[in-house]
Amino acid sequence: LQVIDPIPGLAARLSRPFRWSEIEKLANLTEQEADFIRRRKASDFGDGIALPVFGPKGRNAYFGLGFGKSVVTVRPENTFEMQCVAQIAHLRFCELIEDTLRNIDLSPRELEILRWMARGKSNSVIAEILGISRHTVDTIGRRLFDKLDVNDRTTAAIKGLGSGLLQIKELDIV
């Protein structure tokens, strides 16, 4: 759903807060995005607000603040305060990510294997794709887990995405 959720893209384009309920007025949605919004409304999560935040090295994001089923009126000055708090939190997150990245030094081959793991490929399949033995993939995988301080492929992929080592668009996940 992260790939078809139109809110992150709109937050990046508008660079100002907006209510989730306004998205259909603010953006020309694809059929897939419109379906996502219809399903979100049908699930009765209620409304919320998207607060765009900006970070160094293009690490822009948004905070989603859901109001649940309550009808909430947010004054403009409160929206500004919420965006300031979200921005400060995001900048601190970016600092922590930078600290983490400084300590992770993956070789090109380790990064390549991490990408294939994140795509859900087994060691045997990765070995076949890369033209190396399964044992080599296993050895590099163990070294990769040590460097990332993880114990399994899923956590390695999540840490790779969270740290910026991997990008969703490069994984071809739809």
CSV table of C-alpha atoms in Angstrom, one decimal:
chain,number,residue,atom,x,y,z
A,1,LEU,CA,0.0,0.0,0.0
A,2,GLN,CA,2.9,2.3,0.6
A,3,VAL,CA,3.5,2.4,-3.2
A,4,ILE,CA,0.0,3.4,-4.1
A,5,ASP,CA,-0.9,5.7,-1.1
A,6,PRO,CA,-1.1,9.2,-2.7
A,7,ILE,CA,-0.6,11.1,0.6
A,8,PRO,CA,3.2,10.9,0.6
A,9,GLY,CA,3.5,12.2,-2.9
A,10,LEU,CA,1.1,15.0,-2.4
A,11,ALA,CA,2.8,16.0,0.8
A,12,ALA,CA,6.1,16.2,-1.1
A,13,ARG,CA,4.5,18.3,-3.9
A,14,LEU,CA,2.5,20.7,-1.7
A,15,SER,CA,5.0,21.0,1.1
A,16,ARG,CA,2.2,22.3,3.4
A,17,PRO,CA,-0.1,20.5,5.8
A,18,PHE,CA,-3.4,19.2,4.5
A,19,ARG,CA,-6.3,17.1,5.8
A,20,TRP,CA,-6.5,13.6,4.4
A,21,SER,CA,-10.2,14.3,3.4
A,22,GLU,CA,-9.0,17.0,1.1
A,23,ILE,CA,-6.8,14.8,-1.1
A,24,GLU,CA,-9.4,14.2,-3.8
A,25,LYS,CA,-9.7,18.0,-4.3
A,26,LEU,CA,-5.9,18.6,-4.2
A,27,ALA,CA,-4.6,16.0,-6.5
A,28,ASN,CA,-5.5,14.2,-9.8
A,29,LEU,CA,-5.5,10.6,-8.5
A,30,THR,CA,-4.9,7.6,-10.6
A,31,GLU,CA,-7.6,4.9,-10.5
A,32,GLN,CA,-5.3,2.8,-8.1
A,33,GLU,CA,-4.8,5.8,-5.8
A,34,ALA,CA,-8.5,6.6,-5.9
A,35,ASP,CA,-9.3,3.0,-4.9
A,36,PHE,CA,-6.8,3.3,-2.1
A,37,ILE,CA,-8.6,6.4,-0.8
A,38,ARG,CA,-12.0,4.7,-1.1
A,39,ARG,CA,-10.8,1.7,0.9
A,40,ARG,CA,-9.3,4.0,3.5
A,41,LYS,CA,-12.6,5.8,3.9
A,42,ALA,CA,-14.5,2.5,4.0
A,43,SER,CA,-12.3,1.2,6.8
A,44,ASP,CA,-13.6,4.1,9.0
A,45,PHE,CA,-10.2,5.3,10.2
A,46,GLY,CA,-11.6,8.8,10.2
A,47,ASP,CA,-9.8,12.0,9.1
A,48,GLY,CA,-6.3,13.2,9.8
A,49,ILE,CA,-3.7,15.6,8.8
A,50,ALA,CA,-0.5,15.2,6.7
A,51,LEU,CA,2.5,17.2,8.0
A,52,PRO,CA,5.3,17.4,5.4
A,53,VAL,CA,8.8,17.5,6.9
A,54,PHE,CA,12.1,18.1,5.2
A,55,GLY,CA,15.6,16.6,5.9
A,56,PRO,CA,19.1,16.7,4.6
A,57,LYS,CA,20.1,14.7,1.6
A,58,GLY,CA,16.5,14.6,0.3
A,59,ARG,CA,15.2,12.7,3.3
A,60,ASN,CA,11.8,14.3,3.1
A,61,ALA,CA,8.8,12.6,4.6
A,62,TYR,CA,5.5,13.4,6.3
A,63,PHE,CA,3.9,12.7,9.6
A,64,GLY,CA,0.4,11.4,9.5
A,65,LEU,CA,-1.7,12.4,12.5
A,66,GLY,CA,-5.0,10.6,12.6
A,67,PHE,CA,-8.0,11.9,14.5
A,68,GLY,CA,-9.9,8.6,14.5
A,69,LYS,CA,-13.7,8.8,14.4
A,70,SER,CA,-13.8,12.2,16.2
A,71,VAL,CA,-14.5,15.3,14.2
A,72,VAL,CA,-11.5,17.6,15.0
A,73,THR,CA,-11.1,21.2,14.1
A,74,VAL,CA,-7.5,22.3,14.0
A,75,ARG,CA,-6.7,26.0,14.1
A,76,PRO,CA,-4.0,27.2,11.7
A,77,GLU,CA,-1.7,28.2,14.6
A,78,ASN,CA,-2.0,24.6,16.0
A,79,THR,CA,-1.3,23.1,12.6
A,80,PHE,CA,1.9,25.3,12.5
A,81,GLU,CA,2.9,24.1,16.0
A,82,MET,CA,2.3,20.5,15.0
A,83,GLN,CA,4.4,20.9,11.9
A,84,CYS,CA,7.2,22.5,13.8
A,85,VAL,CA,7.3,19.6,16.3
A,86,ALA,CA,7.2,17.1,13.5
A,87,GLN,CA,10.0,18.9,11.7
A,88,ILE,CA,12.2,18.9,14.8
A,89,ALA,CA,11.6,15.2,15.4
A,90,HIS,CA,12.4,14.4,11.7
A,91,LEU,CA,15.6,16.4,11.8
A,92,ARG,CA,16.6,14.4,15.0
A,93,PHE,CA,15.7,11.2,13.2
A,94,CYS,CA,17.9,12.2,10.3
A,95,GLU,CA,20.8,12.8,12.6
A,96,LEU,CA,20.4,9.4,14.1
A,97,ILE,CA,20.2,7.8,10.7
A,98,GLU,CA,23.4,9.6,9.7
A,99,ASP,CA,25.1,8.2,12.8
A,100,THR,CA,23.9,4.7,11.9
A,101,LEU,CA,25.1,5.0,8.3
A,102,ARG,CA,28.5,6.1,9.4
A,103,ASN,CA,28.9,2.8,11.2
A,104,ILE,CA,27.6,0.6,8.4
A,105,ASP,CA,30.2,0.0,5.7
A,106,LEU,CA,28.8,-2.5,3.2
A,107,SER,CA,30.8,-3.6,0.2
A,108,PRO,CA,29.1,-3.4,-3.2
A,109,ARG,CA,28.5,-7.2,-3.2
A,110,GLU,CA,27.0,-7.1,0.3
A,111,LEU,CA,24.6,-4.3,-0.8
A,112,GLU,CA,23.7,-6.3,-3.9
A,113,ILE,CA,22.9,-9.3,-1.8
A,114,LEU,CA,20.9,-7.2,0.6
A,115,ARG,CA,18.8,-5.9,-2.3
A,116,TRP,CA,18.0,-9.4,-3.5
A,117,MET,CA,17.2,-10.5,0.1
A,118,ALA,CA,14.9,-7.5,0.4
A,119,ARG,CA,13.1,-8.7,-2.8
A,120,GLY,CA,12.5,-12.0,-1.1
A,121,LYS,CA,15.0,-14.1,-3.0
A,122,SER,CA,16.5,-17.2,-1.4
A,123,ASN,CA,20.3,-17.8,-1.2
A,124,SER,CA,20.1,-20.4,-3.9
A,125,VAL,CA,18.2,-18.0,-6.3
A,126,ILE,CA,20.6,-15.1,-5.4
A,127,ALA,CA,23.6,-17.4,-6.1
A,128,GLU,CA,22.1,-18.3,-9.5
A,129,ILE,CA,21.4,-14.7,-10.4
A,130,LEU,CA,24.9,-13.5,-9.4
A,131,GLY,CA,26.7,-16.6,-10.8
A,132,ILE,CA,28.3,-17.5,-7.5
A,133,SER,CA,27.9,-20.4,-5.1
A,134,ARG,CA,25.1,-20.6,-2.5
A,135,HIS,CA,27.8,-21.0,0.2
A,136,THR,CA,29.3,-17.7,-0.9
A,137,VAL,CA,25.9,-16.0,-0.7
A,138,ASP,CA,25.5,-17.5,2.8
A,139,THR,CA,28.9,-16.3,3.9
A,140,ILE,CA,28.3,-12.8,2.6
A,141,GLY,CA,24.9,-12.8,4.2
A,142,ARG,CA,26.3,-13.7,7.6
A,143,ARG,CA,28.8,-10.9,7.3
A,144,LEU,CA,26.0,-8.5,6.2
A,145,PHE,CA,23.9,-9.5,9.2
A,146,ASP,CA,26.9,-8.8,11.5
A,147,LYS,CA,27.5,-5.4,10.0
A,148,LEU,CA,23.7,-4.5,10.3
A,149,ASP,CA,23.5,-6.1,13.8
A,150,VAL,CA,20.5,-8.2,12.8
A,151,ASN,CA,19.7,-11.9,12.9
A,152,ASP,CA,17.4,-12.4,9.9
A,153,ARG,CA,16.7,-11.4,6.4
A,154,THR,CA,13.5,-9.5,7.2
A,155,THR,CA,15.1,-7.3,9.8
A,156,ALA,CA,18.1,-6.8,7.5
A,157,ALA,CA,15.8,-5.5,4.8
A,158,ILE,CA,13.9,-3.3,7.2
A,159,LYS,CA,17.1,-1.8,8.5
A,160,GLY,CA,18.4,-1.4,5.0
A,161,LEU,CA,15.3,0.6,4.1
A,162,GLY,CA,15.2,2.6,7.3
A,163,SER,CA,18.8,3.6,7.1
A,164,GLY,CA,18.6,4.7,3.5
A,165,LEU,CA,20.9,1.9,2.2
A,166,LEU,CA,17.9,0.6,0.2
A,167,GLN,CA,15.2,2.5,-1.6
A,168,ILE,CA,11.7,1.0,-2.3
A,169,LYS,CA,11.8,2.2,-5.9
A,170,GLU,CA,15.1,0.2,-6.5
A,171,LEU,CA,13.5,-3.0,-5.2
A,172,ASP,CA,10.7,-3.1,-7.8
A,173,ILE,CA,8.2,-3.9,-5.1
A,174,VAL,CA,4.6,-3.2,-6.1
